Amino acid sequence: MCGIGAFQIIGNECEPAKVARVLLRLLEVRGKDASGVAWHDGNGGTFVRKSNCAGKELARVLKDNVGNTGIVHTRWATLGSPKVEANNHPIDAGGVVGVHNGHCTNHAELIKQCEGYARNGEVDSEAIFALIAHGPSKQRLRTRLAQVQGNAALLWLRSFDKNNRLHAARLTNSPLFFGQTKLGSVIFASTEAILKETAKRCGLVFEYIHEMEQGSYVRVQDGVLSEMQTIDLPKPKFVLPKHDYTKASTYNKPQTHYAPATDMLWDDDDLLLPFADDDFDYEAEEAEYNLRNSLDKQFGMGRYGERY
């Protein structure tokens, strides 16, 4: 259970760094082992900041120079220690920087298709982004995505993309929602509740909210859904990871601050006060995940069942 989010802010409708901080804070309920953000700088550069700390810790030190298009991740570690930076998201696969919620069971086979690519970490997610960036040249994107076995919701950026495009795909099970404002700003999040709360805290009003269908891909450029595709997915072969989702992650150890206090933008009270009087129910959100995961395990419906 990881949390993913993304944003493309149009016309200075909202401060991108604020959106990133809010997503880090809200998505933390889906994983506290590590967190990260990646963004385009508007000139073709792509920047990544991540660490093995909870989302609120990274939010404290995330500065204001975040670009208008970015992706966010909070990690519930299963494969690969979060103490190793290469295992944490966003993952840079040499041309593609991405975040993943789910579990890929055929990652070893996917990596073999990436000629000349050297694996950097242990996580299964890396294989997906490596395939997108370095898969066989004759394969189209939807063909590459269709080969992923397991569960996956994906958000990624292409490095050195001067068009600042944002890519999203939902393959099997793992949920993914997005909303768009009248001006064109788009935000993605793992759940509808987190998506709506992000808009509320950032002062954005969505014209519509959409839950991505399984087997779908969208590309966002300049606030426009410039491409949508259907991915012909094979019948899923559910393999339940050997992990008890009712308990904390194996790697969920007390963490120190991401950076010294001199690098912090606020103190704890400054960060927490804006969230203290809201009505977002973190406990209810987490309880729903735990219930669905428990049912999935009991009845063998896959890692997250229909939505989780």
Tab-separated table of N, CA, C and O in Angstrom, residues 46 54 68 149 237 285:
chain	number	residue	atom	x	y	z
A	46	THR	N	14.789	17.790	-15.003
A	46	THR	CA	13.939	17.021	-14.100
A	46	THR	C	14.683	16.838	-12.784
A	46	THR	O	15.836	16.406	-12.776
A	54	ALA	N	8.971	9.856	6.567
A	54	ALA	CA	7.544	10.013	6.306
A	54	ALA	C	7.283	11.282	5.493
A	54	ALA	O	8.101	12.205	5.462
A	68	ASN	N	5.939	23.412	-12.111
A	68	ASN	CA	4.480	23.321	-12.240
A	68	ASN	C	3.975	21.903	-12.491
A	68	ASN	O	2.787	21.625	-12.321
A	149	GLN	N	2.692	-7.705	-14.961
A	149	GLN	CA	1.827	-8.614	-14.210
A	149	GLN	C	1.815	-8.194	-12.753
A	149	GLN	O	2.848	-7.874	-12.177
A	237	LYS	N	-3.005	-12.513	-13.069
A	237	LYS	CA	-2.611	-13.674	-12.274
A	237	LYS	C	-2.244	-13.160	-10.892
A	237	LYS	O	-1.146	-12.678	-10.654
A	285	GLU	N	-9.845	6.778	6.753
A	285	GLU	CA	-9.207	6.463	5.487
A	285	GLU	C	-8.325	5.214	5.621
A	285	GLU	O	-8.381	4.290	4.807
